[in-house]
Every structure is written in structure tokens, then in C-alpha cells.
Amino acid sequence: MEGIELQKLFYENQKLFSRIAREKMFRLIPNQDVYEKILKIKSLSIQDSSTDISFLIHLKDLFLLWMNNLGMDKVPPIIYKLNNLRELNMSGNLLSVIDPEFENLTKIQDIYLSRNNLRTVEINFEKLLEIELLNFRQNELFALPNDICLLSKLKYLNVSRNQLDNLPVDFYKLKSLEILDISYTKIRLDFGLLAEFEKLKEIRIKGSPISYRKLERYLRSKAIKITIKGGMV
């Protein structure tokens, strides 16, 4: 049975499955084989804010969860119990804070929190060292925590369209970073430290105070191969 069919079946029977899982009333199971397959779902997209998500706790193999554009103002506590989750997408909601419990998602790799109302990021990154992608585009962030620099596997960071005017002090320790998007922020880069990024391939600076020509000239003079996208003349 294909993943899309399983998801459809999940939505059609979610209340029944939640009751079965909660009360262990297995006599209600319409099809034991289908039920067991649903328990092994690896990816799920919640498309309705009225969906009963209590059943998620029983999806032990769930790796990818999308809950975007649902009007949520906080992360449902049950999410923090999904210990095997690798990707979480909660873009397009109304989140203003991230609970400290986020640190329980120790296997998380990709986090999409764009188009929310975040002003601060209260995530303990020291316990989330598997992160490879962070997307905070279009929030209200004024600063990033310095411990974000502990993410030795971070490859992609998008903080575009925020109120940021600087990056963390130890930002240049992100040796695995490949793509940095600081478009439409007030951030000014210290060109002299760009060589510290051993794997950086692309910088997106459209709408920022950084001069495209000055940055291009500097990179050329130092023989640093980084693609620049956008920026002022």
C-alpha cells in the first residue's frame, strides 16, 4: 500500500485508530494488517487544524511531519515525544515562541519554521547536533542564539526577511555551512572571515546592506569560490 493511500486511510479512520491505540480495544480493528501498516507510516502531512493528532505518539517510525498553514500559535506538546522525527515543517503558522522541550527531538535534521511570528529562538541547540537545515525565513527575529554555532552538521541556514542586524559571535565556526540566506536583513558580513567557511557555496544577500560588487571583488581577490545572489550595487 502506497504512502499516500495510507495517509488517506489514516485521516478517514483517525478517531477509530486513536481510540484503539489509547484503550487497546483491538476488537474494533477493521483490518489488523492495515492498522499495522499505518503504525509504520514514515511521513505525514496534517492538512486540517481539526485533525486529532493524539495518534501520532504511536507512529514510532515517523520521520517526516508537515503541519504548515494550520494557524497554530504553539507547537503541540505531543510533537516533542516523536523521538525519531528527522524533519518538521511548521511554516505558515502563528508561532511566537518555541518551547524548551524542542530539545527532546535529538534526531531532528531539518526544521522549517518560516512565515511565523518568532521573535526569539529559545532552542537548546547543544542537544540537537544532527541538524542540517534551519529555515527561519520571514519571522520577527532580532537575534540568533550563539549556541546555534555548535551545529557542526548545519548545511543550510535561511534567516531572510527578519529584523537581524548581526550574526552570532561564533557564527564562523559553522564549518559545514553550504548555503546562507540573509536576504532582506540588516546583517553586514565581515568579509575577512568568509574563508573560514570551508564548504560555503552560496550567499544570498538581496535586500541587505551588503554591496554585491564589493563582496564579489573581495572574493575574487582571495580566490574564494562562493556564488553571490542578489545584493546592492
mmCIF file of C-alpha atoms in Angstrom:
data_model
loop_
_atom_site.group_PDB
_atom_site.id
_atom_site.type_symbol
_atom_site.label_atom_id
_atom_site.label_comp_id
_atom_site.label_asym_id
_atom_site.label_seq_id
_atom_site.Cartn_x
_atom_site.Cartn_y
_atom_site.Cartn_z
ATOM 1 C CA MET A 1 0.000 0.000 0.000
ATOM 2 C CA GLU A 2 1.457 3.373 -1.054
ATOM 3 C CA GLY A 3 2.212 6.157 1.446
ATOM 4 C CA ILE A 4 -0.484 8.476 0.046
ATOM 5 C CA GLU A 5 -3.101 5.736 0.370
ATOM 6 C CA LEU A 6 -2.030 5.090 3.956
ATOM 7 C CA GLN A 7 -2.330 8.776 4.780
ATOM 8 C CA LYS A 8 -5.802 8.906 3.262
ATOM 9 C CA LEU A 9 -6.821 5.877 5.282
ATOM 10 C CA PHE A 10 -5.292 7.443 8.384
ATOM 11 C CA TYR A 11 -7.451 10.549 8.024
ATOM 12 C CA GLU A 12 -10.576 8.557 7.302
ATOM 13 C CA ASN A 13 -10.130 6.395 10.410
ATOM 14 C CA GLN A 14 -8.077 8.601 12.740
ATOM 15 C CA LYS A 15 -10.667 8.732 15.527
ATOM 16 C CA LEU A 16 -11.093 4.986 15.498
ATOM 17 C CA PHE A 17 -7.350 4.351 15.393
ATOM 18 C CA SER A 18 -6.768 6.851 18.222
ATOM 19 C CA ARG A 19 -9.354 5.063 20.353
ATOM 20 C CA ILE A 20 -7.856 1.655 19.580
ATOM 21 C CA ALA A 21 -4.338 2.837 20.438
ATOM 22 C CA ARG A 22 -5.465 4.619 23.599
ATOM 23 C CA GLU A 23 -7.767 1.951 25.007
ATOM 24 C CA LYS A 24 -6.198 -1.111 23.367
ATOM 25 C CA MET A 25 -9.653 -2.085 22.080
ATOM 26 C CA PHE A 26 -8.278 -4.271 19.293
ATOM 27 C CA ARG A 27 -11.658 -5.876 18.695
ATOM 28 C CA LEU A 28 -12.553 -2.616 16.896
ATOM 29 C CA ILE A 29 -9.815 -3.018 14.327
ATOM 30 C CA PRO A 30 -11.417 -3.332 10.872
ATOM 31 C CA ASN A 31 -8.250 -4.704 9.362
ATOM 32 C CA GLN A 32 -5.269 -5.703 11.512
ATOM 33 C CA ASP A 33 -2.876 -5.654 8.551
ATOM 34 C CA VAL A 34 -3.866 -2.106 7.575
ATOM 35 C CA TYR A 35 -3.620 -0.945 11.171
ATOM 36 C CA GLU A 36 -0.077 -2.306 11.485
ATOM 37 C CA LYS A 37 0.935 -0.630 8.223
ATOM 38 C CA ILE A 38 -0.409 2.704 9.447
ATOM 39 C CA LEU A 39 1.681 2.325 12.587
ATOM 40 C CA LYS A 40 4.744 2.217 10.310
ATOM 41 C CA ILE A 41 3.992 5.439 8.429
ATOM 42 C CA LYS A 42 7.263 7.339 7.875
ATOM 43 C CA SER A 43 5.908 10.639 6.536
ATOM 44 C CA LEU A 44 2.710 12.514 7.268
ATOM 45 C CA SER A 45 1.197 15.842 6.234
ATOM 46 C CA ILE A 46 -1.514 17.204 8.535
ATOM 47 C CA GLN A 47 -3.775 19.338 6.343
ATOM 48 C CA ASP A 48 -6.626 20.226 8.688
ATOM 49 C CA SER A 49 -6.282 22.074 12.009
ATOM 50 C CA SER A 50 -9.141 20.000 13.452
ATOM 51 C CA THR A 51 -7.206 16.754 12.985
ATOM 52 C CA ASP A 52 -6.864 14.699 16.155
ATOM 53 C CA ILE A 53 -3.090 14.274 16.415
ATOM 54 C CA SER A 54 -3.070 12.230 19.632
ATOM 55 C CA PHE A 55 -2.455 9.144 17.495
ATOM 56 C CA LEU A 56 0.958 10.486 16.437
ATOM 57 C CA ILE A 57 2.556 9.151 19.595
ATOM 58 C CA HIS A 58 2.026 5.623 18.258
ATOM 59 C CA LEU A 59 3.812 6.284 14.950
ATOM 60 C CA LYS A 60 7.231 5.142 16.128
ATOM 61 C CA ASP A 61 8.712 5.185 12.616
ATOM 62 C CA LEU A 62 7.538 8.712 11.736
ATOM 63 C CA PHE A 63 10.480 10.571 10.209
ATOM 64 C CA LEU A 64 8.810 13.490 8.416
ATOM 65 C CA LEU A 65 5.922 15.610 9.687
ATOM 66 C CA TRP A 66 4.381 18.601 7.911
ATOM 67 C CA MET A 67 1.934 20.798 9.819
ATOM 68 C CA ASN A 68 2.168 24.017 7.839
ATOM 69 C CA ASN A 69 -0.511 26.685 7.289
ATOM 70 C CA LEU A 70 -2.755 25.483 10.119
ATOM 71 C CA GLY A 71 -2.981 28.707 12.147
ATOM 72 C CA MET A 72 -1.211 27.145 15.155
ATOM 73 C CA ASP A 73 0.177 29.546 17.776
ATOM 74 C CA LYS A 74 2.261 26.898 19.562
ATOM 75 C CA VAL A 75 3.902 23.576 18.850
ATOM 76 C CA PRO A 76 1.608 20.761 20.060
ATOM 77 C CA PRO A 77 3.341 19.086 23.072
ATOM 78 C CA ILE A 78 2.900 15.659 21.513
ATOM 79 C CA ILE A 79 5.424 16.636 18.824
ATOM 80 C CA TYR A 80 8.190 16.649 21.425
ATOM 81 C CA LYS A 81 7.553 12.951 22.054
ATOM 82 C CA LEU A 82 8.303 11.931 18.463
ATOM 83 C CA ASN A 83 11.842 10.796 19.224
ATOM 84 C CA ASN A 84 12.630 9.516 15.733
ATOM 85 C CA LEU A 85 11.499 12.614 13.864
ATOM 86 C CA ARG A 86 14.004 13.807 11.246
ATOM 87 C CA GLU A 87 12.071 16.635 9.576
ATOM 88 C CA LEU A 88 9.489 19.034 10.985
ATOM 89 C CA ASN A 89 7.713 21.637 8.871
ATOM 90 C CA MET A 90 5.516 24.122 10.743
ATOM 91 C CA SER A 91 5.820 27.003 8.293
ATOM 92 C CA GLY A 92 2.956 29.415 7.767
ATOM 93 C CA ASN A 93 1.592 29.244 11.309
ATOM 94 C CA LEU A 94 1.370 31.802 14.142
ATOM 95 C CA LEU A 95 4.198 30.585 16.353
ATOM 96 C CA SER A 96 5.725 33.310 18.529
ATOM 97 C CA VAL A 97 7.877 31.105 20.782
ATOM 98 C CA ILE A 98 9.463 27.667 20.678
ATOM 99 C CA ASP A 99 9.234 25.673 23.889
ATOM 100 C CA PRO A 100 12.420 24.372 25.591
ATOM 101 C CA GLU A 101 11.027 20.856 25.102
ATOM 102 C CA PHE A 102 12.120 21.115 21.481
ATOM 103 C CA GLU A 103 15.461 19.771 22.665
ATOM 104 C CA ASN A 104 13.820 16.340 23.016
ATOM 105 C CA LEU A 105 13.903 15.942 19.230
ATOM 106 C CA THR A 106 17.510 14.827 19.321
ATOM 107 C CA LYS A 107 17.421 13.145 15.887
ATOM 108 C CA ILE A 108 15.890 16.106 14.052
ATOM 109 C CA GLN A 109 17.799 17.141 10.922
ATOM 110 C CA ASP A 110 15.588 19.605 9.034
ATOM 111 C CA ILE A 111 13.479 22.327 10.704
ATOM 112 C CA TYR A 112 11.154 24.582 8.693
ATOM 113 C CA LEU A 113 9.649 27.438 10.735
ATOM 114 C CA SER A 114 9.314 30.112 8.067
ATOM 115 C CA ARG A 115 6.400 32.577 7.939
ATOM 116 C CA ASN A 116 5.646 32.597 11.668
ATOM 117 C CA ASN A 117 5.855 35.299 14.348
ATOM 118 C CA LEU A 118 9.042 34.199 16.101
ATOM 119 C CA ARG A 119 10.926 36.973 17.929
ATOM 120 C CA THR A 120 13.441 34.742 19.675
ATOM 121 C CA VAL A 121 14.697 31.195 19.255
ATOM 122 C CA GLU A 122 14.766 29.503 22.663
ATOM 123 C CA ILE A 123 16.067 26.188 21.350
ATOM 124 C CA ASN A 124 18.899 24.388 23.139
ATOM 125 C CA PHE A 125 20.943 23.578 20.049
ATOM 126 C CA GLU A 126 23.577 21.859 22.170
ATOM 127 C CA LYS A 127 21.271 18.818 22.279
ATOM 128 C CA LEU A 128 20.262 18.956 18.612
ATOM 129 C CA LEU A 129 23.568 18.325 16.916
ATOM 130 C CA GLU A 130 22.108 16.368 13.977
ATOM 131 C CA ILE A 131 20.540 19.490 12.442
ATOM 132 C CA GLU A 132 21.497 20.089 8.806
ATOM 133 C CA LEU A 133 18.847 22.608 7.763
ATOM 134 C CA LEU A 134 17.234 25.574 9.534
ATOM 135 C CA ASN A 135 14.660 27.780 7.819
ATOM 136 C CA PHE A 136 13.529 30.811 9.849
ATOM 137 C CA ARG A 137 12.576 32.932 6.839
ATOM 138 C CA GLN A 138 10.030 35.711 7.357
ATOM 139 C CA ASN A 139 9.721 35.908 11.133
ATOM 140 C CA GLU A 140 10.384 38.748 13.593
ATOM 141 C CA LEU A 141 13.783 37.598 14.844
ATOM 142 C CA PHE A 142 16.093 40.244 16.317
ATOM 143 C CA ALA A 143 18.905 37.844 17.258
ATOM 144 C CA LEU A 144 20.081 34.261 16.955
ATOM 145 C CA PRO A 145 21.414 32.321 19.963
ATOM 146 C CA ASN A 146 25.163 31.804 19.939
ATOM 147 C CA ASP A 147 24.818 28.063 20.556
ATOM 148 C CA ILE A 148 23.495 27.730 17.006
ATOM 149 C CA CYS A 149 27.205 27.766 16.181
ATOM 150 C CA LEU A 150 27.529 24.314 17.778
ATOM 151 C CA LEU A 151 25.698 22.762 14.830
ATOM 152 C CA SER A 152 28.689 21.175 13.141
ATOM 153 C CA LYS A 153 26.467 19.461 10.532
ATOM 154 C CA LEU A 154 24.448 22.548 9.554
ATOM 155 C CA LYS A 155 24.488 22.956 5.756
ATOM 156 C CA TYR A 156 21.632 25.365 5.063
ATOM 157 C CA LEU A 157 20.584 28.419 7.082
ATOM 158 C CA ASN A 158 17.829 30.795 5.976
ATOM 159 C CA VAL A 159 17.183 33.832 8.199
ATOM 160 C CA SER A 160 15.965 36.103 5.413
ATOM 161 C CA ARG A 161 13.216 38.682 5.994
ATOM 162 C CA ASN A 162 13.908 39.075 9.720
ATOM 163 C CA GLN A 163 14.957 42.026 11.894
ATOM 164 C CA LEU A 164 18.514 40.754 12.317
ATOM 165 C CA ASP A 165 21.416 43.203 12.165
ATOM 166 C CA ASN A 166 24.197 40.786 13.072
ATOM 167 C CA LEU A 167 25.123 37.128 13.334
ATOM 168 C CA PRO A 168 26.287 35.290 16.485
ATOM 169 C CA VAL A 169 29.880 35.897 17.580
ATOM 170 C CA ASP A 170 30.967 32.339 16.815
ATOM 171 C CA PHE A 171 28.986 32.074 13.590
ATOM 172 C CA TYR A 172 32.104 31.402 11.530
ATOM 173 C CA LYS A 173 32.598 28.086 13.319
ATOM 174 C CA LEU A 174 29.862 26.549 11.149
ATOM 175 C CA LYS A 175 32.344 24.637 9.015
ATOM 176 C CA SER A 176 29.732 22.553 7.171
ATOM 177 C CA LEU A 177 27.619 25.517 6.050
ATOM 178 C CA GLU A 178 26.964 25.464 2.292
ATOM 179 C CA ILE A 179 24.133 27.971 1.780
ATOM 180 C CA LEU A 180 23.490 31.140 3.796
ATOM 181 C CA ASP A 181 20.451 33.316 3.079
ATOM 182 C CA ILE A 182 20.465 36.728 4.796
ATOM 183 C CA SER A 183 18.306 38.469 2.208
ATOM 184 C CA TYR A 184 16.220 41.409 3.452
ATOM 185 C CA THR A 185 18.012 41.693 6.790
ATOM 186 C CA LYS A 186 20.336 44.382 8.179
ATOM 187 C CA ILE A 187 23.246 41.986 8.519
ATOM 188 C CA ARG A 188 26.699 43.130 7.433
ATOM 189 C CA LEU A 189 29.252 40.374 6.854
ATOM 190 C CA ASP A 190 32.890 40.523 7.875
ATOM 191 C CA PHE A 191 34.390 39.623 4.506
ATOM 192 C CA GLY A 192 37.686 38.719 6.150
ATOM 193 C CA LEU A 193 36.156 35.727 7.888
ATOM 194 C CA LEU A 194 34.474 34.193 4.843
ATOM 195 C CA ALA A 195 37.479 31.994 4.195
ATOM 196 C CA GLU A 196 36.677 30.234 7.480
ATOM 197 C CA PHE A 197 33.669 28.623 5.783
ATOM 198 C CA GLU A 198 35.380 25.686 4.148
ATOM 199 C CA LYS A 199 32.266 24.416 2.344
ATOM 200 C CA LEU A 200 30.251 27.592 1.739
ATOM 201 C CA LYS A 201 28.960 27.610 -1.849
ATOM 202 C CA GLU A 202 26.327 30.340 -1.923
ATOM 203 C CA ILE A 203 25.402 33.568 -0.124
ATOM 204 C CA ARG A 204 22.045 35.231 -0.754
ATOM 205 C CA ILE A 205 22.145 38.946 0.082
ATOM 206 C CA LYS A 206 19.272 40.544 -1.852
ATOM 207 C CA GLY A 207 17.747 43.464 0.050
ATOM 208 C CA SER A 208 20.609 43.566 2.579
ATOM 209 C CA PRO A 209 23.118 46.432 3.095
ATOM 210 C CA ILE A 210 25.917 44.329 1.606
ATOM 211 C CA SER A 211 27.394 45.579 -1.662
ATOM 212 C CA TYR A 212 27.408 42.891 -4.335
ATOM 213 C CA ARG A 213 30.367 44.454 -6.149
ATOM 214 C CA LYS A 214 32.491 44.861 -3.015
ATOM 215 C CA LEU A 215 31.810 41.302 -1.926
ATOM 216 C CA GLU A 216 32.466 39.937 -5.408
ATOM 217 C CA ARG A 217 35.703 41.913 -5.660
ATOM 218 C CA TYR A 218 36.876 40.664 -2.292
ATOM 219 C CA LEU A 219 36.100 37.017 -3.059
ATOM 220 C CA ARG A 220 37.903 37.264 -6.382
ATOM 221 C CA SER A 221 40.967 38.832 -4.765
ATOM 222 C CA LYS A 222 41.185 35.964 -2.283
ATOM 223 C CA ALA A 223 40.336 33.281 -4.858
ATOM 224 C CA ILE A 224 37.338 32.250 -2.768
ATOM 225 C CA LYS A 225 34.709 30.442 -4.849
ATOM 226 C CA ILE A 226 31.346 31.440 -3.412
ATOM 227 C CA THR A 227 28.296 32.257 -5.523
ATOM 228 C CA ILE A 228 26.583 35.546 -4.633
ATOM 229 C CA LYS A 229 22.862 36.021 -5.270
ATOM 230 C CA GLY A 230 21.243 39.461 -5.089
ATOM 231 C CA GLY A 231 22.627 42.500 -3.281
ATOM 232 C CA MET A 232 23.106 46.219 -3.820
ATOM 233 C CA VAL A 233 25.493 47.547 -6.433
#
